[in-house]
Coordinates of C-alpha atoms and ligand atoms in Angstrom, one line a residue:
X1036 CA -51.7 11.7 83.1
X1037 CA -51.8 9.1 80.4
X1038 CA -48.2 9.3 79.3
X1039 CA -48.4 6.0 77.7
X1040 CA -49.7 6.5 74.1
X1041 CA -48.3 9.7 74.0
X1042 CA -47.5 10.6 70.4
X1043 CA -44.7 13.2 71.4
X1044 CA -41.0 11.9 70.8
X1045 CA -39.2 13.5 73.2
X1046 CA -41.2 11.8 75.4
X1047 CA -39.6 8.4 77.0
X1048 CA -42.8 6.6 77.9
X1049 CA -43.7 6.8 74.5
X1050 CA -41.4 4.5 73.9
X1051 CA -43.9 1.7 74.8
X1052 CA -45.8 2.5 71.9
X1053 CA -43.8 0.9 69.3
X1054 CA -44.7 1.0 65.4
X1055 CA -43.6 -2.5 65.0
X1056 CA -45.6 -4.7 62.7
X1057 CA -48.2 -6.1 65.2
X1058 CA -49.2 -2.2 66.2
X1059 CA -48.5 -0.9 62.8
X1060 CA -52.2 0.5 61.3
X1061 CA -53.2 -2.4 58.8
X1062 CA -56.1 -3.7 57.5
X1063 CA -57.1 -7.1 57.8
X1064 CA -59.5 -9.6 56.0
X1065 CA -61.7 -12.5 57.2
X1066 CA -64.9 -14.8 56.7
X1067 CA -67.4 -16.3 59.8
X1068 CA -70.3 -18.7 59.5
X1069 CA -68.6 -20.9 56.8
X1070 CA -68.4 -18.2 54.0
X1071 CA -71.3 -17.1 55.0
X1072 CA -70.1 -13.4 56.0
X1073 CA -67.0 -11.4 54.6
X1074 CA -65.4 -9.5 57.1
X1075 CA -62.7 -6.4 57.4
X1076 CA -61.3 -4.8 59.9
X1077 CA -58.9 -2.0 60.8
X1078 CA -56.5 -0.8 63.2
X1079 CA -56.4 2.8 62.3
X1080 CA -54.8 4.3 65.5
X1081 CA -51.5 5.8 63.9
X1082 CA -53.5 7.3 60.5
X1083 CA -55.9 9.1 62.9
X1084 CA -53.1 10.1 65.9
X1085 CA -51.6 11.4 62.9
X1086 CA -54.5 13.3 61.2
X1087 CA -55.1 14.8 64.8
X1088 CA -51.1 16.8 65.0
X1089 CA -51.1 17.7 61.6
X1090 CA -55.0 19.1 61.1
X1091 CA -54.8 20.2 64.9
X1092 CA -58.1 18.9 65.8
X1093 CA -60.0 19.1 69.3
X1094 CA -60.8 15.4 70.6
X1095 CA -64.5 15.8 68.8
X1096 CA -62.8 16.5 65.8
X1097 CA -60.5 13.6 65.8
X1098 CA -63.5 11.0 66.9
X1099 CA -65.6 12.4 63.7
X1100 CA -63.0 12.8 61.3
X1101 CA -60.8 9.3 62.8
X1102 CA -64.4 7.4 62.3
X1103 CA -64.7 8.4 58.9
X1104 CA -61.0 8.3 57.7
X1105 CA -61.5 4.9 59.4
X1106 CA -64.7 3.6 57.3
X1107 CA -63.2 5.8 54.1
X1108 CA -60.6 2.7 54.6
X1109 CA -63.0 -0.4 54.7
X1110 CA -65.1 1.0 51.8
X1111 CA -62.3 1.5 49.6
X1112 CA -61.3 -2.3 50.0
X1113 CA -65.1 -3.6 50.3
X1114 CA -66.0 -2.0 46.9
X1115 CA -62.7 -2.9 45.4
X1116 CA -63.6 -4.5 41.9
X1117 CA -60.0 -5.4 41.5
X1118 CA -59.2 -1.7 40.4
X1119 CA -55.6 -0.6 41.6
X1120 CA -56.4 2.6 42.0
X1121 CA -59.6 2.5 43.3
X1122 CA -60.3 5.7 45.7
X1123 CA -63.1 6.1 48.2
X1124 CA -64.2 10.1 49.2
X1125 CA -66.6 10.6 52.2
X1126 CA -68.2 14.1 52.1
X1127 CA -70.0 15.1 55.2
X1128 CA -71.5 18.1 54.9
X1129 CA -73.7 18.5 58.4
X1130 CA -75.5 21.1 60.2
X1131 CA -73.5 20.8 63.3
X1132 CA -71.1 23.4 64.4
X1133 CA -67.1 20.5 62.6
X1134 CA -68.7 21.5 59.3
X1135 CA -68.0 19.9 55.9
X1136 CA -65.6 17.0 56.9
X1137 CA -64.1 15.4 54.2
X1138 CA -62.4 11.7 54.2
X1139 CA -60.9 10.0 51.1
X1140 CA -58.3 6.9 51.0
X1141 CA -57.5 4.3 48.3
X1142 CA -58.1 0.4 48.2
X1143 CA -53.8 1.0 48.3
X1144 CA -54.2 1.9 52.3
X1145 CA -53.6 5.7 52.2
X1146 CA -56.3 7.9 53.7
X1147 CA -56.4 11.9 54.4
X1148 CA -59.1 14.3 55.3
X1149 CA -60.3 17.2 56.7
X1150 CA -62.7 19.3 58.9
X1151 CA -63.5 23.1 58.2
X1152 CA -63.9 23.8 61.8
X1153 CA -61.3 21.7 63.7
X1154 CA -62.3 23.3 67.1
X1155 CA -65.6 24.0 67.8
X1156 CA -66.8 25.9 70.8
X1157 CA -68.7 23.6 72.2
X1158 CA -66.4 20.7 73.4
X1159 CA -69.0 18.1 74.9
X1160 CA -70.5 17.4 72.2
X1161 CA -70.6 14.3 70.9
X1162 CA -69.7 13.0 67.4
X1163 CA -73.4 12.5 65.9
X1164 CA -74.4 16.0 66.9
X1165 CA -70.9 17.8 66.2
X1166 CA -71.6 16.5 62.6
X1167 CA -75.2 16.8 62.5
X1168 CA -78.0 16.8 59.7
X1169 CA -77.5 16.9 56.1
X1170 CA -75.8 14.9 53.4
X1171 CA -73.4 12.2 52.7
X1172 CA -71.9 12.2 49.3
X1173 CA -70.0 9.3 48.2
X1174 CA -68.0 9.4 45.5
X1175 CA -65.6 6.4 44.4
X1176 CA -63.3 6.4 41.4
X1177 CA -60.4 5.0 39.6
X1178 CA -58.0 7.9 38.4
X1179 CA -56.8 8.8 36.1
X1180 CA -59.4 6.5 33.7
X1181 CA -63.2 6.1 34.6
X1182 CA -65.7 8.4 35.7
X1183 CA -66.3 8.7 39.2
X1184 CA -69.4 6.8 41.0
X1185 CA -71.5 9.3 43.1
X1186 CA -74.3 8.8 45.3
X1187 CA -75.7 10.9 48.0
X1188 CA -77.9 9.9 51.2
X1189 CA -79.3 12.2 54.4
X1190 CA -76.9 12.3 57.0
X1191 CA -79.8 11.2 60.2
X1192 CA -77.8 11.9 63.3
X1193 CA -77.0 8.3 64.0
X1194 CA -73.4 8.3 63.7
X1195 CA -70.6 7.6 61.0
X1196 CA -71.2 4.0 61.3
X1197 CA -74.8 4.3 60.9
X1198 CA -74.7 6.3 58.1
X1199 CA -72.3 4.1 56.1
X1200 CA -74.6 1.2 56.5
X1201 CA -77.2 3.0 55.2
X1202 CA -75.2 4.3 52.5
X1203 CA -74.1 0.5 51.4
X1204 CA -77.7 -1.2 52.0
X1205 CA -79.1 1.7 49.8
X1206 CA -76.7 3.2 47.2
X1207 CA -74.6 -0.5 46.9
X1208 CA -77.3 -2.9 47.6
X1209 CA -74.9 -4.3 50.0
X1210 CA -76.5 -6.1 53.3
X1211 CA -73.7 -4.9 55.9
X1212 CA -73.0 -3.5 59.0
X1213 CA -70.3 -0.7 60.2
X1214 CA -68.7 -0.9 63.7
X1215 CA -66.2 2.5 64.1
X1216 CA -64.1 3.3 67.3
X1217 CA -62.1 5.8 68.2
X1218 CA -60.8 6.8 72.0
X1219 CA -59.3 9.8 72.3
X1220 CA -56.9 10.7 75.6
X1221 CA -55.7 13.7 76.8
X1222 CA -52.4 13.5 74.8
X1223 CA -53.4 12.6 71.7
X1224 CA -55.6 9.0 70.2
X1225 CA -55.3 5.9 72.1
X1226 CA -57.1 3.8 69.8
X1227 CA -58.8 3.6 66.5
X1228 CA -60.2 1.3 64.2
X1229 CA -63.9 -0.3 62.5
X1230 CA -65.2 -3.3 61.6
X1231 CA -67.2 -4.1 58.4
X1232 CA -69.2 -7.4 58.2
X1233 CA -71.0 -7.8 54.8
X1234 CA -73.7 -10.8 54.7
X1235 CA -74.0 -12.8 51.6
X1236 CA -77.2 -13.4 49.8
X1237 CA -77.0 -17.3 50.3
X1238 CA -76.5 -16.6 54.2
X1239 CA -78.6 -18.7 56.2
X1240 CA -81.2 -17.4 58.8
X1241 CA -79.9 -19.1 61.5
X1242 CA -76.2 -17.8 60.8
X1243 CA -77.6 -13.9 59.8
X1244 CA -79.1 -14.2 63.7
X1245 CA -76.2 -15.3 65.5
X1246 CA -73.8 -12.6 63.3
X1247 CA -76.7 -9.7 64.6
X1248 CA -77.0 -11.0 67.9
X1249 CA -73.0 -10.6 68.4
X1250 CA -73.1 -7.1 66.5
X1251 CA -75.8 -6.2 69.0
X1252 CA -74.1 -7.4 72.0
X1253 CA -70.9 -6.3 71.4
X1254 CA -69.3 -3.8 73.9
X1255 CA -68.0 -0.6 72.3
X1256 CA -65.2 -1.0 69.8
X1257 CA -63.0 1.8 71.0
X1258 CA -62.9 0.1 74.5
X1259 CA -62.1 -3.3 73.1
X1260 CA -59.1 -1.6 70.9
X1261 CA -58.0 -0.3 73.7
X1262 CA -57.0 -3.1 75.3
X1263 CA -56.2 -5.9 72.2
X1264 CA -54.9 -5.7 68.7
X1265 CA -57.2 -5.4 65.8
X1266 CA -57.1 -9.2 64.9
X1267 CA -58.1 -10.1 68.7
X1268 CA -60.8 -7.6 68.8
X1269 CA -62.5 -9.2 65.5
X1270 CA -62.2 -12.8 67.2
X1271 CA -64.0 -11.7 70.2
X1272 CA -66.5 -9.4 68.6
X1273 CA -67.5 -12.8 66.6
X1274 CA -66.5 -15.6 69.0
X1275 CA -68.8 -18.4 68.2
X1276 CA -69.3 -17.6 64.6
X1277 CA -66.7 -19.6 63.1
X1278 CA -64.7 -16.7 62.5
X1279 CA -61.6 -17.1 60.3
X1280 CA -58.9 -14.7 59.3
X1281 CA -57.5 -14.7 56.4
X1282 CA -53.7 -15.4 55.7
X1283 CA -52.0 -11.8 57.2
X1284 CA -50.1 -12.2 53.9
X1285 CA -53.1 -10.5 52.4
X1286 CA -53.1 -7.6 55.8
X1287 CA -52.7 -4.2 53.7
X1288 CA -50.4 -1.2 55.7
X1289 CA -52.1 1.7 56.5
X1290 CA -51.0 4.9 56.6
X1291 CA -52.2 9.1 56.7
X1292 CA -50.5 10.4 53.8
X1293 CA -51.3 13.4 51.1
X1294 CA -50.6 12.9 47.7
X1295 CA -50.4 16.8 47.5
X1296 CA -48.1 18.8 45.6
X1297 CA -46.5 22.0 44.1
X1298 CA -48.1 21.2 40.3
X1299 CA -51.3 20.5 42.0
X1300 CA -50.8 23.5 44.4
X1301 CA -50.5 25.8 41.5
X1302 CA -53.3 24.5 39.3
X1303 CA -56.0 26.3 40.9
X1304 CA -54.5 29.8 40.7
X1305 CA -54.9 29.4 37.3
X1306 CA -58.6 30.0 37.7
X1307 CA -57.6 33.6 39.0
X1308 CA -58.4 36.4 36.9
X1309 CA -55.7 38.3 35.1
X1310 CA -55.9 41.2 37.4
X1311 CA -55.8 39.3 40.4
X1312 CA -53.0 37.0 39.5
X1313 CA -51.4 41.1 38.6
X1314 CA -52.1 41.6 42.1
X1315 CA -50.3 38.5 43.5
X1316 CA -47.5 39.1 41.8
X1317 CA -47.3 42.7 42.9
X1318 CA -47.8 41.3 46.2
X1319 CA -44.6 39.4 45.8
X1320 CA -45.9 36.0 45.2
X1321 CA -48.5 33.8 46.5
X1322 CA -48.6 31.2 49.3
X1323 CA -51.3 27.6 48.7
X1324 CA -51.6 25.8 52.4
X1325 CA -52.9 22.3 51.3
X1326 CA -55.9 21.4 53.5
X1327 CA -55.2 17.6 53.8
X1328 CA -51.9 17.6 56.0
X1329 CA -50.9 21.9 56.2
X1330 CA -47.9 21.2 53.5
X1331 CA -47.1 25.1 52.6
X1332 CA -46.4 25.9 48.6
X1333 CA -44.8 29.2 48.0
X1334 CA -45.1 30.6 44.5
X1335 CA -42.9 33.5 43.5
X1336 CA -43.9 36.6 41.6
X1337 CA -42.2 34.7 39.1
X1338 CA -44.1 31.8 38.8
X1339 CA -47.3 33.5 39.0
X1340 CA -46.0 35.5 36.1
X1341 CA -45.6 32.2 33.8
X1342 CA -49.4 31.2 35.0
X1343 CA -50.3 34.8 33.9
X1344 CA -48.6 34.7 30.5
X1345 CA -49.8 31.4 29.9
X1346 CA -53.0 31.1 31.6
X1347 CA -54.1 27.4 30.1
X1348 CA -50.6 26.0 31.4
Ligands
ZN2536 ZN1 -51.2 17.7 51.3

């Protein structure tokens, strides 16, 4: 039993898993090779622990969807343009047996997601082929101003993190590369968090080698954030590249949260038809379960009635 990490309250030993600052989920900045190399990193183990109670995801679930909630994360502050509210949404839509798996988060620190098939039968599967082939849509935007940004690329069956890289060195011209982790337990996640390590075009040869080389020989990242904070994983994943963090002044929280609610809840029953709205309210009322973090919205007859009398409210 690994009663450690356990996520449940009412246990004691939980107790050991403290959300003080230093294992609070935050997102931290950094350069190696002289300037050479920007570098971001995130400890993501809370966001995704939490995604996993409230979506009630199976330990495949949780690795897919914490991977992507986790790079949804770094791409929102790596394409950050100095927009506020710049938002980042990751649209997986595989052949494998999750389904659609949506993550979106803000350059702000707050992601959410979701997976149509939380549990699928087969439990052994791995991430790559629980997701499987198809398409990655990629959409970033800065509400409520500005038209969204979309791109699409095949989804190859190489991973989250393979598929990101591909997605920046194609759709964002950006030379980069994606590390996810995320190590699940019995009781709940253990560890999560990625790395994203974007080359400059005046990198030198010499420095683009030895930044591959520790990429390449770099032991799995879930294993190393098992053991280290986020800011000691970083410094070992690049130990001899002049690796420097960057003041933790600049560290951004990170957090699951929905920005769901009742108005928002309501607005698509307004695309019902008149005599299904009349059926509704017959019915007594209608209930909207939001799909990002299982927040129930009860409409009364009532309210359905003022959407029916006044359908472009
Ligand atoms: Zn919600």
């Amino acid at each position: 039993m690994q009663q450690r990490l356990s996520p449940n309250e009412t246990n004691p030993a939980g107790l050991a898993f403290s959300t003080g600052p230093m294992n609070s989920d935050r997102l931290i900045q950094g350069m190696a090779e002289g300037g050479d190399f920007r570098i971001i990193a995130a400890q993501t183990t809370n966001t995704v622990e939490t995604a996993r109670q409230l979506l009630d995801l199976a330990p495949v679930a949780t690795d897919a969807l914490g991977r992507a909630l986790t790079g949804s994360l770094l791409l929102a502050r790596l394409l950050d343009k100095n927009v506020k509210h710049q938002y980042v949404t990751l649209r997986f839509e595989g052949n494998g047996p999750l389904g659609v798996i949506i993550a979106e988060a803000n350059v702000a620190g707050s992601a959410r997601g979701f997976v149509a098939n939380p549990v699928p039968q087969d439990v052994g599967l791995d991430v790559s082929r629980a997701i499987g082939r198809g398409l990655l849509t990629v959409v970033r935007g800065t509400p409520p101003a500005g038209k969204p940004y979309t791109s699409q690329i095949t989804l190859e069956g190489g991973g989250v993190a393979q598929d990101l890289t591909r997605y920046l060195a194609g759709s964002e011209q950006i030379a980069s590369a994606v590390l996810l982790g995320v190590l699940n337990r019995r009781d709940g996640v253990a560890a999560a968090g990625g790395i994203v390590v974007q080359g400059f075009p005046h990198a030198s040869p010499e420095s683009i080698d030895r930044i591959e080389r520790r990429i390449r020989e770099a032991p799995p990242l879930s294993t190393l954030l098992d053991k280290m904070r986020i800011e000691d994983v970083v410094a070992t994943v690049f130990h001899g590249c002049q690796y420097k963090q960057i003041d933790s002044s600049f560290n951004v929280p990170l957090s699951y949260s929905c920005s769901c609610s009742r108005e928002r809840a309501l607005a698509p029953l307004a695309l019902f038809s008149p005599d299904e709205l009349r059926e509704m309210i017959d019915q007594g009322g209608s209930e909207v379960v939001c799909q990002f973090c299982g927040r129930k919205y009860r409409f009364s007859g009532e309210d359905l009635l003022a959407l029916h009398a006044n359908p472009d409210a």
